Amino acid sequence: MRKVVAVGPSLVDISMTLADARFTRFCQTAGVVAGEWREIVSEDNFERLLAELDVLNFEELLTVPQTHFTAVAGGSTLSMLAALEPAIRCVATYVSVLALRGGVLTPVASFFAREICAMGIMHSSPLLEGVNPTGLVVAGTRNPEKILLFYPGVSRSSAGMDLDALAPDLLIVDAYELQQGDLAEMLHRCIEARRFRIALSLGNHVILVGRTLRRLLDHIRMGRIFAIAGNLAEYRTLMPDVSESYLTHFGFSSHPIRHFVPFSLLTMGEGGMVANWRNVSAAADAVPVRSEDIVNTSGAGDAAAGVFFVGAINNKPLGETLSRAAQMASRVLKVPGSLVLG
């Protein structure tokens, strides 16, 4: 069994559902639309948005029972590990910085550490004074397209991380972690040095711009990426000059990405998914989910990506890998959070 390591934030998401009218008003206040992701870099601004939802203390939500809030360990790369089969998940390692306040773990950091332990995933967790990353995931009663507001906290620090000591056969990275800060620079150096096989999730199309996009394209074109996964919007933004005809079940087998990356996955929601697996291509239909059973549209692509990446590094059959990826993606649609255990 190959050793898989994922790097990401020690993120705790607070999920909630609002009456549709209030959901619309909140979207207007936050300056977002349903289905959108937005980073809130100011702690004061983040707290003001919490107050709009009658949340006066984020940390108290983790200790006081709530009827309309759900707290979960979040993060796209963590969702990828969670979706793996138990035998693979228990030998995988998640790397994240945990925040301290006065030398003691913050309530958010403690909650995250307990959740990781409960999943059976090993946790490499350097400590740093500061605030843990937190997320706010909000949906309307009749609209499963949630909005995600994210405060980064200590997530951009690489303090205390020693990836060489972990010696991964596969290092899973989300493009979000490659944007800025100490962690981003450390990861870019790892990729450039070709110390590990890299599995790259394209994250979200809104971050694929500017210097981040240029550096990602350089990694891809220089053959530094072992496997890549993304949805239609992310592939369009990654290579805007590539014809739409390549972003189909049939056309993806000729997509330029296959000249640079041995393993590539394109997820298309209800349209299923298609993959290039070295010199072979295959597609899988989406597993049907009744519309009334869909409560969440966040995280399905992450679950599929995790199964795909680990299938590639462990030389699993392509058909078996895509079938399991589709099954895990469908399961995410039916749970309030964005994470399911494989």
PDB file of C-alpha atoms in Angstrom, residues 29-138:
ATOM      1  CA  THR A  29     -24.824  41.277   2.844  1.00  0.00           C
ATOM      2  CA  ALA A  30     -21.850  39.009   2.190  1.00  0.00           C
ATOM      3  CA  GLY A  31     -21.608  40.032  -1.459  1.00  0.00           C
ATOM      4  CA  VAL A  32     -21.857  36.494  -2.787  1.00  0.00           C
ATOM      5  CA  VAL A  33     -24.280  34.382  -4.818  1.00  0.00           C
ATOM      6  CA  ALA A  34     -25.448  30.822  -4.150  1.00  0.00           C
ATOM      7  CA  GLY A  35     -22.738  28.288  -4.915  1.00  0.00           C
ATOM      8  CA  GLU A  36     -19.914  30.816  -4.553  1.00  0.00           C
ATOM      9  CA  TRP A  37     -16.756  30.571  -2.460  1.00  0.00           C
ATOM     10  CA  ARG A  38     -15.248  33.654  -0.838  1.00  0.00           C
ATOM     11  CA  GLU A  39     -12.268  34.208   1.427  1.00  0.00           C
ATOM     12  CA  ILE A  40     -12.730  36.785   4.186  1.00  0.00           C
ATOM     13  CA  VAL A  41      -9.256  37.993   5.150  1.00  0.00           C
ATOM     14  CA  SER A  42     -10.366  40.397   7.882  1.00  0.00           C
ATOM     15  CA  GLU A  43     -11.237  38.769  11.200  1.00  0.00           C
ATOM     16  CA  ASP A  44     -13.507  41.727  12.030  1.00  0.00           C
ATOM     17  CA  ASN A  45     -15.430  41.318   8.774  1.00  0.00           C
ATOM     18  CA  PHE A  46     -15.796  37.595   9.385  1.00  0.00           C
ATOM     19  CA  GLU A  47     -17.152  38.209  12.877  1.00  0.00           C
ATOM     20  CA  ARG A  48     -19.648  40.745  11.503  1.00  0.00           C
ATOM     21  CA  LEU A  49     -20.979  38.123   9.111  1.00  0.00           C
ATOM     22  CA  LEU A  50     -21.284  35.663  11.989  1.00  0.00           C
ATOM     23  CA  ALA A  51     -23.260  38.267  13.911  1.00  0.00           C
ATOM     24  CA  GLU A  52     -25.663  38.555  10.949  1.00  0.00           C
ATOM     25  CA  LEU A  53     -26.488  34.910  11.653  1.00  0.00           C
ATOM     26  CA  ASP A  54     -26.868  35.455  15.411  1.00  0.00           C
ATOM     27  CA  VAL A  55     -23.527  33.732  16.021  1.00  0.00           C
ATOM     28  CA  LEU A  56     -21.741  35.813  18.630  1.00  0.00           C
ATOM     29  CA  ASN A  57     -18.974  33.355  19.498  1.00  0.00           C
ATOM     30  CA  PHE A  58     -17.792  30.794  16.970  1.00  0.00           C
ATOM     31  CA  GLU A  59     -16.006  28.699  19.601  1.00  0.00           C
ATOM     32  CA  GLU A  60     -19.104  28.384  21.796  1.00  0.00           C
ATOM     33  CA  LEU A  61     -20.883  26.610  18.956  1.00  0.00           C
ATOM     34  CA  LEU A  62     -18.489  23.696  19.468  1.00  0.00           C
ATOM     35  CA  THR A  63     -19.453  23.194  23.111  1.00  0.00           C
ATOM     36  CA  VAL A  64     -23.110  24.242  23.303  1.00  0.00           C
ATOM     37  CA  PRO A  65     -25.692  21.962  21.614  1.00  0.00           C
ATOM     38  CA  GLN A  66     -27.339  23.676  18.651  1.00  0.00           C
ATOM     39  CA  THR A  67     -30.393  22.693  16.651  1.00  0.00           C
ATOM     40  CA  HIS A  68     -29.635  24.642  13.491  1.00  0.00           C
ATOM     41  CA  PHE A  69     -25.820  24.551  13.327  1.00  0.00           C
ATOM     42  CA  THR A  70     -23.621  21.614  12.368  1.00  0.00           C
ATOM     43  CA  ALA A  71     -19.884  21.721  13.099  1.00  0.00           C
ATOM     44  CA  VAL A  72     -17.622  19.481  11.016  1.00  0.00           C
ATOM     45  CA  ALA A  73     -13.930  19.198  10.233  1.00  0.00           C
ATOM     46  CA  GLY A  74     -13.600  20.603   6.742  1.00  0.00           C
ATOM     47  CA  GLY A  75     -11.128  21.184   3.936  1.00  0.00           C
ATOM     48  CA  SER A  76     -10.943  19.752   0.443  1.00  0.00           C
ATOM     49  CA  THR A  77      -7.839  17.609   0.944  1.00  0.00           C
ATOM     50  CA  LEU A  78      -9.255  16.196   4.184  1.00  0.00           C
ATOM     51  CA  SER A  79     -12.433  15.278   2.267  1.00  0.00           C
ATOM     52  CA  MET A  80     -10.209  13.404  -0.196  1.00  0.00           C
ATOM     53  CA  LEU A  81      -8.668  11.283   2.567  1.00  0.00           C
ATOM     54  CA  ALA A  82     -12.001  10.707   4.309  1.00  0.00           C
ATOM     55  CA  ALA A  83     -13.480   9.216   1.118  1.00  0.00           C
ATOM     56  CA  LEU A  84     -10.850   6.469   0.989  1.00  0.00           C
ATOM     57  CA  GLU A  85     -11.442   2.865   1.981  1.00  0.00           C
ATOM     58  CA  PRO A  86     -10.669   2.203   5.689  1.00  0.00           C
ATOM     59  CA  ALA A  87      -7.566   0.128   4.932  1.00  0.00           C
ATOM     60  CA  ILE A  88      -6.090   3.029   2.939  1.00  0.00           C
ATOM     61  CA  ARG A  89      -7.438   5.809   5.139  1.00  0.00           C
ATOM     62  CA  CYS A  90      -5.831   4.426   8.294  1.00  0.00           C
ATOM     63  CA  VAL A  91      -2.328   4.661   6.804  1.00  0.00           C
ATOM     64  CA  ALA A  92      -2.850   8.126   5.296  1.00  0.00           C
ATOM     65  CA  THR A  93      -1.577  11.277   6.994  1.00  0.00           C
ATOM     66  CA  TYR A  94      -3.123  14.736   7.065  1.00  0.00           C
ATOM     67  CA  VAL A  95      -0.795  17.677   7.700  1.00  0.00           C
ATOM     68  CA  SER A  96      -2.189  20.888   9.192  1.00  0.00           C
ATOM     69  CA  VAL A  97      -1.112  23.616  11.613  1.00  0.00           C
ATOM     70  CA  LEU A  98      -3.096  23.771  14.857  1.00  0.00           C
ATOM     71  CA  ALA A  99      -3.537  27.111  16.601  1.00  0.00           C
ATOM     72  CA  LEU A 100      -2.534  27.862  20.166  1.00  0.00           C
ATOM     73  CA  ARG A 101      -3.696  30.638  22.448  1.00  0.00           C
ATOM     74  CA  GLY A 102      -1.338  31.257  25.340  1.00  0.00           C
ATOM     75  CA  GLY A 103       0.327  27.905  24.712  1.00  0.00           C
ATOM     76  CA  VAL A 104      -2.962  25.961  24.825  1.00  0.00           C
ATOM     77  CA  LEU A 105      -4.897  24.560  21.873  1.00  0.00           C
ATOM     78  CA  THR A 106      -7.853  26.745  20.938  1.00  0.00           C
ATOM     79  CA  PRO A 107     -11.326  25.122  21.145  1.00  0.00           C
ATOM     80  CA  VAL A 108     -11.465  25.052  17.324  1.00  0.00           C
ATOM     81  CA  ALA A 109      -8.054  23.344  17.122  1.00  0.00           C
ATOM     82  CA  SER A 110      -9.038  20.794  19.780  1.00  0.00           C
ATOM     83  CA  PHE A 111     -12.294  20.012  17.956  1.00  0.00           C
ATOM     84  CA  PHE A 112     -10.441  19.524  14.658  1.00  0.00           C
ATOM     85  CA  ALA A 113      -7.850  17.228  16.239  1.00  0.00           C
ATOM     86  CA  ARG A 114     -10.592  15.048  17.786  1.00  0.00           C
ATOM     87  CA  GLU A 115     -12.442  14.806  14.472  1.00  0.00           C
ATOM     88  CA  ILE A 116      -9.297  13.675  12.636  1.00  0.00           C
ATOM     89  CA  CYS A 117      -8.672  11.011  15.279  1.00  0.00           C
ATOM     90  CA  ALA A 118     -12.264   9.764  14.977  1.00  0.00           C
ATOM     91  CA  MET A 119     -11.812   9.334  11.206  1.00  0.00           C
ATOM     92  CA  GLY A 120      -8.851   7.037  11.772  1.00  0.00           C
ATOM     93  CA  ILE A 121      -6.506   9.337   9.859  1.00  0.00           C
ATOM     94  CA  MET A 122      -3.016  10.043  11.175  1.00  0.00           C
ATOM     95  CA  HIS A 123      -2.484  13.734  11.894  1.00  0.00           C
ATOM     96  CA  SER A 124       0.821  15.564  11.655  1.00  0.00           C
ATOM     97  CA  SER A 125       0.019  18.794  13.462  1.00  0.00           C
ATOM     98  CA  PRO A 126       2.682  21.426  14.154  1.00  0.00           C
ATOM     99  CA  LEU A 127       1.535  24.108  16.610  1.00  0.00           C
ATOM    100  CA  LEU A 128       1.490  27.885  16.199  1.00  0.00           C
ATOM    101  CA  GLU A 129       0.122  30.785  18.214  1.00  0.00           C
ATOM    102  CA  GLY A 130      -2.817  32.290  16.359  1.00  0.00           C
ATOM    103  CA  VAL A 131      -6.349  31.583  15.177  1.00  0.00           C
ATOM    104  CA  ASN A 132      -7.499  28.429  13.434  1.00  0.00           C
ATOM    105  CA  PRO A 133      -9.044  28.702   9.976  1.00  0.00           C
ATOM    106  CA  THR A 134     -12.838  28.685  10.147  1.00  0.00           C
ATOM    107  CA  GLY A 135     -15.542  28.350   7.553  1.00  0.00           C
ATOM    108  CA  LEU A 136     -19.170  29.329   7.290  1.00  0.00           C
ATOM    109  CA  VAL A 137     -21.271  27.129   4.989  1.00  0.00           C
ATOM    110  CA  VAL A 138     -24.779  28.465   4.391  1.00  0.00           C
TER     111      VAL A 138
END
